[in-house]
Coordinates of C-alpha atoms in Angstrom, one line a residue:
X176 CA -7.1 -27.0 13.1
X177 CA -3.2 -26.9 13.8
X178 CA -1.1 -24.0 15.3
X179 CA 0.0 -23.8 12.0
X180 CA -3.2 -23.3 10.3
X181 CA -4.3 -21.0 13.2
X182 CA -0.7 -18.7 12.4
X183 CA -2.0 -18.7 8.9
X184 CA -4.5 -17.2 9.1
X185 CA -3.5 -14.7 11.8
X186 CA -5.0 -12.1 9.7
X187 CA -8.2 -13.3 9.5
X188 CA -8.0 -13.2 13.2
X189 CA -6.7 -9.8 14.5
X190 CA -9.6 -8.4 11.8
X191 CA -12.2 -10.4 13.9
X192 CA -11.1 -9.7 17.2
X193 CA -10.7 -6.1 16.4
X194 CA -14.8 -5.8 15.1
X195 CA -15.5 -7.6 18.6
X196 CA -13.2 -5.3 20.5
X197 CA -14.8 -2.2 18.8
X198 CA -18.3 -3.6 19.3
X199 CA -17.3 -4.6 23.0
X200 CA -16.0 -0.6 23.3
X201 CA -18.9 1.0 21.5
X202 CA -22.0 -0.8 23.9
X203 CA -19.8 0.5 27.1
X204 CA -18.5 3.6 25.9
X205 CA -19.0 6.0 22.9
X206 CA -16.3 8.1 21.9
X207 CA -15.6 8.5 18.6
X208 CA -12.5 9.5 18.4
X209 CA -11.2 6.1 20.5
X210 CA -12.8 3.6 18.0
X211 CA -11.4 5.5 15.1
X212 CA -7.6 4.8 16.7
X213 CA -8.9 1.6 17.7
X214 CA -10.2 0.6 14.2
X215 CA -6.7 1.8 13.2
X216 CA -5.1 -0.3 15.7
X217 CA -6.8 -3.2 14.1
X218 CA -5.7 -2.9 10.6
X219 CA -2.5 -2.0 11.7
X220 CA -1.7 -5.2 13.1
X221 CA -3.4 -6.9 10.4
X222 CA -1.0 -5.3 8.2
X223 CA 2.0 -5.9 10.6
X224 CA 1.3 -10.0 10.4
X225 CA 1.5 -10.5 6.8
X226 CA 5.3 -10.4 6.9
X227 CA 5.3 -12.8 9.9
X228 CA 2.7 -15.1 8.0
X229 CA 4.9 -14.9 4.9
X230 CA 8.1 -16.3 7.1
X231 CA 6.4 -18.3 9.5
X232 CA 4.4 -20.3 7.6
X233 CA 6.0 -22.0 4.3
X234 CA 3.9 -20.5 1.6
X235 CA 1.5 -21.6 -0.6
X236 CA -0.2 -23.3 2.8
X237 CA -3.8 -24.6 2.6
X238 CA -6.3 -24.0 5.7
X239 CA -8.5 -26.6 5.5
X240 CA -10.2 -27.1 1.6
X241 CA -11.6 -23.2 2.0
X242 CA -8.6 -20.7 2.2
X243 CA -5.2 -20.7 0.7
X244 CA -2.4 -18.6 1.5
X245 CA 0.3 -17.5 -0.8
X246 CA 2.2 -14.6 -2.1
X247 CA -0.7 -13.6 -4.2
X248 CA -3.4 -13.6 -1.1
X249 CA -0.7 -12.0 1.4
X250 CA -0.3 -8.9 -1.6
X251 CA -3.7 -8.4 -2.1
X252 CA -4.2 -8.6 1.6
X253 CA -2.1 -6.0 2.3
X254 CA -3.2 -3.8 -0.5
X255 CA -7.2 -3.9 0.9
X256 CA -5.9 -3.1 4.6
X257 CA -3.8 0.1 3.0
X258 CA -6.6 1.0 1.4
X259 CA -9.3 0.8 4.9
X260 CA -6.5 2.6 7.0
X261 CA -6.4 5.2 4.4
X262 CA -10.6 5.2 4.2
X263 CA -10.7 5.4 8.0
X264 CA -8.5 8.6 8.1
X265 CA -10.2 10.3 6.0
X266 CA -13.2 9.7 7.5
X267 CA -13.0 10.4 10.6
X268 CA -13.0 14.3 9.9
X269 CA -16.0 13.9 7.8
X270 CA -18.2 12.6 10.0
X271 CA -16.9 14.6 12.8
X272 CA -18.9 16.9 10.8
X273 CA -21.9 15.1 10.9
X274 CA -24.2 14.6 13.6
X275 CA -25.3 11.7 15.5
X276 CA -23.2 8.6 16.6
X277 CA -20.0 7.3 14.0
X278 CA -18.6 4.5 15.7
X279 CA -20.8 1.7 14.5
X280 CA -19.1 2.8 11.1
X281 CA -15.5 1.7 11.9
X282 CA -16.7 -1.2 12.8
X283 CA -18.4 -1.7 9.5
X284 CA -15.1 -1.3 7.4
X285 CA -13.3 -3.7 9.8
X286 CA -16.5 -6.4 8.5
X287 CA -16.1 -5.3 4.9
X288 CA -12.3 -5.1 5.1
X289 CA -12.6 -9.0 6.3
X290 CA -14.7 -10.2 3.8
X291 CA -12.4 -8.6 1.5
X292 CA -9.4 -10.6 2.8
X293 CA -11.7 -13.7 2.8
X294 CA -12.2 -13.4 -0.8
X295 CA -8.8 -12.7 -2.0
X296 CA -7.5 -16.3 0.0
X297 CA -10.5 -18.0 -0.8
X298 CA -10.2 -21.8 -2.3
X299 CA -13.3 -23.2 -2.5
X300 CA -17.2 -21.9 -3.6
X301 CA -18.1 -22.1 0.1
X302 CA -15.4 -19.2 1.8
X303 CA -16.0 -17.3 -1.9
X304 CA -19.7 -17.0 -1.0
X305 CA -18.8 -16.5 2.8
X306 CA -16.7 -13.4 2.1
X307 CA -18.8 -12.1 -0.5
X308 CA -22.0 -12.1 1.4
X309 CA -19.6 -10.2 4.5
X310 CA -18.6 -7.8 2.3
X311 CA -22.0 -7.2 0.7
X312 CA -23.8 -6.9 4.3
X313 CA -21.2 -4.8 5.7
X314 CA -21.6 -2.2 2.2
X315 CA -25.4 -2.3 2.9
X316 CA -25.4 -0.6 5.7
X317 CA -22.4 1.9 5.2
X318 CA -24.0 3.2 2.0
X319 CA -26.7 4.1 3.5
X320 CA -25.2 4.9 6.7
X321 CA -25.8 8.5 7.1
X322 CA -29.8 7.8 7.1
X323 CA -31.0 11.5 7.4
X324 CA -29.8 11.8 3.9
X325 CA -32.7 10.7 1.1
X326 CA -30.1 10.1 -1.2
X327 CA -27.7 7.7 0.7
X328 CA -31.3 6.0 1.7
X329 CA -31.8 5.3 -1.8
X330 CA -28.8 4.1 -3.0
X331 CA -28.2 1.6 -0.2
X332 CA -31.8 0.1 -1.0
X333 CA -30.8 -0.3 -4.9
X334 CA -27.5 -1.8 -3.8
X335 CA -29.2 -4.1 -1.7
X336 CA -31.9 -5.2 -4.2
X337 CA -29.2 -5.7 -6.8
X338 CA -26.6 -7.4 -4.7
X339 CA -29.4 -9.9 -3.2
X340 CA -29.9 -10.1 -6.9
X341 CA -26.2 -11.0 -7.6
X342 CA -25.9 -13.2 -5.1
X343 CA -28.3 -15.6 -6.4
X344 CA -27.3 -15.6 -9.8
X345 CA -23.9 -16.6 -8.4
X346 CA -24.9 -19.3 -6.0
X347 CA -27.3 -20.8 -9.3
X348 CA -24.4 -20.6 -11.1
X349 CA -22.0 -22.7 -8.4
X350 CA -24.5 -24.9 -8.1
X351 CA -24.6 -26.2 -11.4
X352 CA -20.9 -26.0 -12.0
X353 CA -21.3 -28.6 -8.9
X354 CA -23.8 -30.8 -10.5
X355 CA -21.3 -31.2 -13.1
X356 CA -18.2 -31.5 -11.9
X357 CA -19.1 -33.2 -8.0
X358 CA -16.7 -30.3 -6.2
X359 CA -16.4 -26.9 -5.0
X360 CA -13.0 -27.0 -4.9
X361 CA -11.0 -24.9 -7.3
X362 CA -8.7 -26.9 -7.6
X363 CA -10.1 -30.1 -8.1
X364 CA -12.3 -28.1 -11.0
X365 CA -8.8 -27.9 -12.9
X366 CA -9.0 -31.5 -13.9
X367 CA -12.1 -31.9 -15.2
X368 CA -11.0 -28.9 -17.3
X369 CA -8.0 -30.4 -18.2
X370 CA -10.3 -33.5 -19.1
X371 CA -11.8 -31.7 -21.9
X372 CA -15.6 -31.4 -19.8
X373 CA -17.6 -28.7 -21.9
X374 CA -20.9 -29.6 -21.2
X375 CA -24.0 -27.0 -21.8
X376 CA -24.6 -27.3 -17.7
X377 CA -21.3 -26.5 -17.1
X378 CA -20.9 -23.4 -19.1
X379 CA -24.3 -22.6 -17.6
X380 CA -23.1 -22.5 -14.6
X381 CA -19.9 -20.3 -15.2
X382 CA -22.0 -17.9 -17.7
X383 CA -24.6 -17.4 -14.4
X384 CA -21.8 -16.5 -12.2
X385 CA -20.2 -14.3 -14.4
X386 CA -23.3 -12.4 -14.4
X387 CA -23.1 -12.2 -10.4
X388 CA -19.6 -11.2 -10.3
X389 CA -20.2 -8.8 -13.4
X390 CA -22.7 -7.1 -10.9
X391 CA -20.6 -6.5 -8.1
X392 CA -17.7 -5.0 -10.7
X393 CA -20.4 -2.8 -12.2
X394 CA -19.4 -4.0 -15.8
X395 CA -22.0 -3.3 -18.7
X396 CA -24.5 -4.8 -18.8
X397 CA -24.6 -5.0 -15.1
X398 CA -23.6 -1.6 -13.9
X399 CA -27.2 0.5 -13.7
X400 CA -26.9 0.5 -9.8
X401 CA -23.3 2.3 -9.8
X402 CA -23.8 6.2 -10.2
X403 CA -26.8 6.3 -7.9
X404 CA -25.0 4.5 -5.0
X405 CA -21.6 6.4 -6.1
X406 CA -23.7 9.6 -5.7
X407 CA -25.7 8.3 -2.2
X408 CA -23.4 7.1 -0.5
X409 CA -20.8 9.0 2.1
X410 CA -17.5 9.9 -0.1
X411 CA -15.7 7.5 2.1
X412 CA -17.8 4.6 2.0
X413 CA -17.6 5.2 -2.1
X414 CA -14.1 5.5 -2.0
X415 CA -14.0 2.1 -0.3
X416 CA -16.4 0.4 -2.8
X417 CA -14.7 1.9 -5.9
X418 CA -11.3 0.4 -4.7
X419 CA -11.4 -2.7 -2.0
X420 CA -14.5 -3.9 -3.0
X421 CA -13.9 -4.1 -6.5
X422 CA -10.3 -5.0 -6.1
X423 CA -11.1 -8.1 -3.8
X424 CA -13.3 -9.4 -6.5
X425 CA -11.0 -8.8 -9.4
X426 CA -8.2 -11.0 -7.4
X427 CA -10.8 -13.5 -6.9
X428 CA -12.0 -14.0 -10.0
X429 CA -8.2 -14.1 -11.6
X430 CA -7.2 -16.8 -8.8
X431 CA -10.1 -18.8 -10.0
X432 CA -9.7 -18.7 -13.6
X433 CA -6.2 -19.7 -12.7
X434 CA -6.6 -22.3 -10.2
X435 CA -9.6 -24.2 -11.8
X436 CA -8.1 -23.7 -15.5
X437 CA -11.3 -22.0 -16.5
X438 CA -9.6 -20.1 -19.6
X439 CA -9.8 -23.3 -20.9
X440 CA -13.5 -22.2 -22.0
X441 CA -12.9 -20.1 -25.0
X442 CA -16.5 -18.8 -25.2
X443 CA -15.8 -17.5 -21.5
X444 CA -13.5 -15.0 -23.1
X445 CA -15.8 -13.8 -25.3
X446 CA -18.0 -13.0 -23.6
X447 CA -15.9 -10.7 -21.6
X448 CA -14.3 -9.4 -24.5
X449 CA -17.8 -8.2 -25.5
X450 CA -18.0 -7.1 -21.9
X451 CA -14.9 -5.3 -21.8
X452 CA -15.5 -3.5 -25.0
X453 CA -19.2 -2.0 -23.8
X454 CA -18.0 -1.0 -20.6
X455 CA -15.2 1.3 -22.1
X456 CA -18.0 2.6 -24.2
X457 CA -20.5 3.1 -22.1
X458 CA -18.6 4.1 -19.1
X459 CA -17.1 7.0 -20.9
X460 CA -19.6 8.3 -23.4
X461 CA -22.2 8.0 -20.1
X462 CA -19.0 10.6 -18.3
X463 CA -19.5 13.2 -21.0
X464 CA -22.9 13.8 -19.8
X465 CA -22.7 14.3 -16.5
X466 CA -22.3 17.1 -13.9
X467 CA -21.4 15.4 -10.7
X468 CA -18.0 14.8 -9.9
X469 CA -19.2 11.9 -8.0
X470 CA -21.1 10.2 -10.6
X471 CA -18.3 11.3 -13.3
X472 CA -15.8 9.0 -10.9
X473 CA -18.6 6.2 -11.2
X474 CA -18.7 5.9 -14.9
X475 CA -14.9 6.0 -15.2
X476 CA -15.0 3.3 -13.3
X477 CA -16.8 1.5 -15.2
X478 CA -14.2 2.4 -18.5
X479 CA -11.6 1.8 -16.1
X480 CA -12.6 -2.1 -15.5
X481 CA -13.3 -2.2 -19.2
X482 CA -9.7 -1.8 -19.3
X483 CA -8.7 -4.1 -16.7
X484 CA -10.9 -6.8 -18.3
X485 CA -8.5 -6.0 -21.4
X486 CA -5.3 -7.5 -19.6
X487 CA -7.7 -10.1 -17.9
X488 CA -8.5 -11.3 -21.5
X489 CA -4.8 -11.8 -22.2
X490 CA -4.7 -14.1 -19.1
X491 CA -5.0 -17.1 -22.3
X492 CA -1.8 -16.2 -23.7
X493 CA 0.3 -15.1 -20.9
X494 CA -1.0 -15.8 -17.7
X495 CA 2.1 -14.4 -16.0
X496 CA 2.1 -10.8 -17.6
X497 CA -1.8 -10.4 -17.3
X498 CA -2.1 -11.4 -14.1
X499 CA 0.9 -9.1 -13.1
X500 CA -0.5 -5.7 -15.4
X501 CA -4.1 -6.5 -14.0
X502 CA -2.4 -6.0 -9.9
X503 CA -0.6 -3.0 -10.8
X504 CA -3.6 -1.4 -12.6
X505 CA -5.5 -2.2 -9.1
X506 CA -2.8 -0.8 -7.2
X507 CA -2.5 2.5 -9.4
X508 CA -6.4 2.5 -9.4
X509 CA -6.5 2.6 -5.9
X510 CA -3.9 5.2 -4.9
X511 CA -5.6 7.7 -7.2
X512 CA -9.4 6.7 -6.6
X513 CA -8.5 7.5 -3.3
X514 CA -7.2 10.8 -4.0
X515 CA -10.2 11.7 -5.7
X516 CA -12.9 11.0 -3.1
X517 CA -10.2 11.9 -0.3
X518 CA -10.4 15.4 -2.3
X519 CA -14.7 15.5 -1.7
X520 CA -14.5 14.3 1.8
X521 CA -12.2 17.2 3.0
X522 CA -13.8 19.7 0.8
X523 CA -17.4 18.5 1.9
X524 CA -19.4 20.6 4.8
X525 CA -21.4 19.1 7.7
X526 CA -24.6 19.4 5.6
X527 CA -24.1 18.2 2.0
X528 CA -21.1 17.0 -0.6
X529 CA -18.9 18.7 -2.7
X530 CA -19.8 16.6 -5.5
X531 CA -20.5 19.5 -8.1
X532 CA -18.1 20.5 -11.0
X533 CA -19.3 24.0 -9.7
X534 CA -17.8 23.4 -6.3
X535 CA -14.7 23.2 -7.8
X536 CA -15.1 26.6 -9.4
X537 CA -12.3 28.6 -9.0
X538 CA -10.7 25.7 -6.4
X539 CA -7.0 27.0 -7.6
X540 CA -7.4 30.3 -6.1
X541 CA -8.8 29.3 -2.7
X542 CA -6.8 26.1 -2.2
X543 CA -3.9 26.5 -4.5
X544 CA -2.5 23.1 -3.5
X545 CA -5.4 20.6 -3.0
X546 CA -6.2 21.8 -7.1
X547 CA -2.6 20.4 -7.7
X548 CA -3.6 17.4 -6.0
X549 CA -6.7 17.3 -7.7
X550 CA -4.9 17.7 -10.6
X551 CA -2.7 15.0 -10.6
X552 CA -5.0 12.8 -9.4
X553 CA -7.2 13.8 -12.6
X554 CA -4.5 13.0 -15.1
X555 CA -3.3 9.8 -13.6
X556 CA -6.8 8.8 -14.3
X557 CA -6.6 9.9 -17.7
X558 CA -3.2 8.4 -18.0
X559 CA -0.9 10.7 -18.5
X560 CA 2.8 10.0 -18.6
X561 CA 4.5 10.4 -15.3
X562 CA 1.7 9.2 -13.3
X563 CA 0.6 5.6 -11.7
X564 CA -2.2 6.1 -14.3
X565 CA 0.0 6.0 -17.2
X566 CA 2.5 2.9 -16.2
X567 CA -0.9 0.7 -15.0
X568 CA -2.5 1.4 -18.6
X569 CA 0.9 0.7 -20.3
X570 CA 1.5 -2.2 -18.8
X571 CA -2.3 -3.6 -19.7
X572 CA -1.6 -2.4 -23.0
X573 CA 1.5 -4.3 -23.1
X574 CA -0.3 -7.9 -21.8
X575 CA -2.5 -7.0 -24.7
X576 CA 0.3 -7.1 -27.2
X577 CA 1.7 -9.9 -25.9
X578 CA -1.7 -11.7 -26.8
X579 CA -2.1 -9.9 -30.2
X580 CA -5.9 -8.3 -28.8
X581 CA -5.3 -5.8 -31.0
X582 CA -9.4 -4.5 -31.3
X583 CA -9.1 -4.4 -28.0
X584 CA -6.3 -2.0 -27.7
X585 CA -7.5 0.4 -30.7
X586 CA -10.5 0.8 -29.2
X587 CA -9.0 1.0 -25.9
X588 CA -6.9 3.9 -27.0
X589 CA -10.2 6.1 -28.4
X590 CA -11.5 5.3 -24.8
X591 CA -8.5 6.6 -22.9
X592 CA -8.7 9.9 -25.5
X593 CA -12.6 10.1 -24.9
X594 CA -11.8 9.7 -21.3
X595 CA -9.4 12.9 -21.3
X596 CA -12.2 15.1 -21.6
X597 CA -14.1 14.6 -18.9
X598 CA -11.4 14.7 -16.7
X599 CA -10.3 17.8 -18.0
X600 CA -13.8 19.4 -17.5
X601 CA -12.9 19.1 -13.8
X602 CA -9.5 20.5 -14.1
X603 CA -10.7 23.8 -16.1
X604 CA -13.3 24.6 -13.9
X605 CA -11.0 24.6 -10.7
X606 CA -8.6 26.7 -12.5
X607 CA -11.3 29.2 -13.7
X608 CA -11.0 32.7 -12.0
X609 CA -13.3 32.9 -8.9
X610 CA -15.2 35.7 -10.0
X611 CA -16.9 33.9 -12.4
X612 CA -20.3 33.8 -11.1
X613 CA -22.2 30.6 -13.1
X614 CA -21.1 28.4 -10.0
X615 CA -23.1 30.4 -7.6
X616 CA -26.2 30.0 -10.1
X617 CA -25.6 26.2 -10.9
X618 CA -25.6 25.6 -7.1
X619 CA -27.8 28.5 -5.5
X620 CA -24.7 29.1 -3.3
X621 CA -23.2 32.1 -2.6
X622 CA -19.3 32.6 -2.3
X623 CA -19.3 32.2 1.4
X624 CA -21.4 29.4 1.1
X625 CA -19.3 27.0 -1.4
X626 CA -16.8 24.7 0.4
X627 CA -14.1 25.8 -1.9
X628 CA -13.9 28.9 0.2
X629 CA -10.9 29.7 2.7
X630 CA -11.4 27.3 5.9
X631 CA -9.3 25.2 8.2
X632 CA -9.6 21.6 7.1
X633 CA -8.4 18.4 8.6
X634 CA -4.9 17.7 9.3
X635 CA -4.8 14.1 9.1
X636 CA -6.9 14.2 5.8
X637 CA -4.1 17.1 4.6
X638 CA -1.6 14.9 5.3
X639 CA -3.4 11.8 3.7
X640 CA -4.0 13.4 0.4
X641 CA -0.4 14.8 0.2
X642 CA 1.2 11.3 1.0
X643 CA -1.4 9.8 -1.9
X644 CA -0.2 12.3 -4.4
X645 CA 3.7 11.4 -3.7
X646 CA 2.6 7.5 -4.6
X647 CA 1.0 8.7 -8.0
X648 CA 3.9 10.4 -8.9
X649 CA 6.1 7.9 -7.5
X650 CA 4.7 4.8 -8.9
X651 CA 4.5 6.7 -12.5
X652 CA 8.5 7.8 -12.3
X653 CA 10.1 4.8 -10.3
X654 CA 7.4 1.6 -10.7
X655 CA 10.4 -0.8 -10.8
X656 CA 9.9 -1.5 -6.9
X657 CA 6.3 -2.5 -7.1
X658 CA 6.3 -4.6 -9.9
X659 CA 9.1 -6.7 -8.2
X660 CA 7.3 -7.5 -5.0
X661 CA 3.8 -7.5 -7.6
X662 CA 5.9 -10.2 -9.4
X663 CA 7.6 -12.6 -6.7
X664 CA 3.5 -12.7 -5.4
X665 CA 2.1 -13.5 -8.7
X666 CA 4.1 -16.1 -9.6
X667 CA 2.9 -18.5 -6.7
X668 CA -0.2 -17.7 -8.4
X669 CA 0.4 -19.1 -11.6

């Protein structure tokens, strides 16, 4: 490898050196609060050479046949390390919390957050699997990470058993698609495309790993395993899954149905139209019926990648505008997902979550302006105007126009209005009066007991929440700004 290719790559690097400094730190010396700033430290200057990368090196620049950078990796990139920082704030306060020792988990989000980046720049079957299998190990144990808990026991042993699962459709899949076309190159794939190869193997091949990559977006039929592990694991650690995790693999699989011309298989987009349509369905009918806020966020988003799948079907017609409405939808997705589980980590005591609509009974009286965050964070999932929510679903509805999907946006429409009332089952019950006394029953807590009661709570995760909350309503009043830089990125893409 050349400087070059070493300056490429630099944040790849400062991700890997940082999990070896932390792991360095933690056998010599626990402290929690020094691996939490130096996790920070980490992702900081992760973050601080993508701008460096992006002048330094002339973009797109190829490491080797397995990573690419380019506008499109560098965005994403940046997006996933916003989106640890931001998981790392907040969770330092909760597990503060929680007994026992927490700094093995920073180093965790710095693996996951680099298998993330790997998969966003990857090129080639060989780094896709790499990152994936990084990621996946990495979620393994933080899902199950606070292990006194039966319930985060459980759900990191179904995530396991279904990942392992996923991971072997996938790497069935890649190999056939390389006992057809001789290459695990995306690119190289592209002519073969272009060369009219349709063969049975082929589509095979690309059917099996939709199925692996349909399991780690928790699309129907492949989402059973995502409001157990939503519910198990530590708010954090779901907040990370819910928005890197998912993210990383979106922006992988739109770079390779760009890069090796895959939309080229017709039947492909069938079959996630189909997809598309049952996981608006079932992720929102499956909402209606549940109690826990946690597990309510789970099945939303499921609906919610319904939705993205929407502007990822357009991808045939208009590969600029899908690609460009699916990375704003991400972005959006992520500010506000993080609201929502930032909102359960602050509000959750040392012993259990605040993860029942009853412990947000009466939330507007106690904690007049975390309910207004709540709020808003509520509604921009729902889409209403004015919120990041509402531009990301408009601009998915607009890549669907553009490609005449109209089914698709009727029914995606009945979903947003189904959708609504969930939400808004959450919002009621904060601003219910705090003498009603069905939350004490539904719970077996008393007053004193329920973490929506008066109490100091962190600063950092105040300050966190409040800074989220001025992106929502940013990004849904002002989105010009984004969609520029969303657009210069996407267009080395396609």
């Amino acid at each position: 490898m050349t400087t070059t290719d070493l300056l490429a790559i630099t944040p790849l690097i400062i991700l890997s050196a940082a999990s070896v400094v932390l792991l360095l730190v933690t056998a010599f010396y626990r402290n929690h609060k020094v691996i939490a700033v130096l996790a920070l430290m980490g992702i900081a200057l992760a973050f601080a050479s993508l701008p460096m990368v992006s002048s330094e090196v002339s973009l797109p620049f190829t490491v080797t046949q397995l990573i690419i950078l380019d506008g499109y990796a560098l965005l994403y990139m940046g997006l996933l390390f916003a989106v640890s920082f931001v998981v790392i704030l907040i969770a330092h306060g909760y597990l503060e919390k929680r007994q026992g020792n927490h700094e093995e988990f920073y180093i965790l989000v710095l693996l996951a957050t680099l298998g993330c980046a790997v998969l966003v720049a990857s090129s080639h079957f060989a780094s896709l699997f790499l990152g994936l299998e990084i990621l996946s190990v990495s979620l393994y144990v933080l899902i199950a990470y606070l292990y006194t808990d039966e319930r985060s026991i459980e759900a990191g042993l179904k995530y396991l058993v279904l990942a392992a699962v996923s991971s072997a459709f996938l790497l069935f899949g890649m190999a056939l698609v390389y006992a057809e076309l001789g290459t695990m190159e995306f690119t190289q794939m592209a002519s073969h495309a272009n060369a009219g190869n349709h063969s049975m193997l082929l589509l095979a091949g690309m059917g099996l790993m939709v199925v692996g990559i349909g399991f780690k977006l928790a699309v129907v039929p492949f989402h059973l395993w995502t409001p157990d592990v939503y519910e198990g694991a530590p708010a954090p650690v779901t907040a990370f899954v819910a928005t890197a995790s998912k993210g990383a693999v979106v922006a992988l699989l739109m770079r390779y149905f760009a890069t090796a011309d895959s939309y080229a298989h017709s039947s492909l987009f069938q079959v996630f139209t189909v997809i598309a349509i049952a996981s608006m369905f079932a992720g929102n009918l499956m909402a209606l019926l549940q109690n826990n806020v946690k597990r309510i966020l789970a099945y939303s988003s499921i609906a919610h990648l319904g939705y993205v799948l929407v502007a990822f079907i357009a991808f045939r017609a208009d590969e600029m505008m899908a690609v460009t409405a699916v990375t704003f939808y991400l972005v959006a997705y992520s500010v506000t997902t993080l609201g929502a589980f930032g909102i359960i980590t602050v509000l959750s005591p040392g012993d259990r979550e605040a993860d029942a609509i009853d412990d947000y009974r009466g939330l507007a009286w106690h904690r007049p302006w975390l309910a207004g965050i709540f709020t808003a964070v509520l509604l921009s999932l729902a889409g209403i105007p004015l919120t990041a929510g509402f531009v990301g679903k408009f601009y998915v509805v607009a890549a669907g126009v553009g490609s005449a999907l109209w089914l698709l946006l009727v029914l995606l429409v009945v979903n947003s209005t189904i959708g609504l009332y969930y939400y808004l089952r959450i919002v009621v019950a904060m601003y219910r009066t705090p003498e009603d006394k069905a939350g004490e029953a539904a719970t077996g807590l008393t007053a004193a007991e329920s973490p929506t009661t008066p109490a100091s709570l962190p600063l950092i995760g105040g300050v966190v929440l409040a800074g989220l909350t001025l992106l929502i309503v940013w990004l849904g009043v002002y989105p010009a700004t984004l969609m520029r830089v969303i657009k210069v990125a996407v267009d080395t893409l396609v």
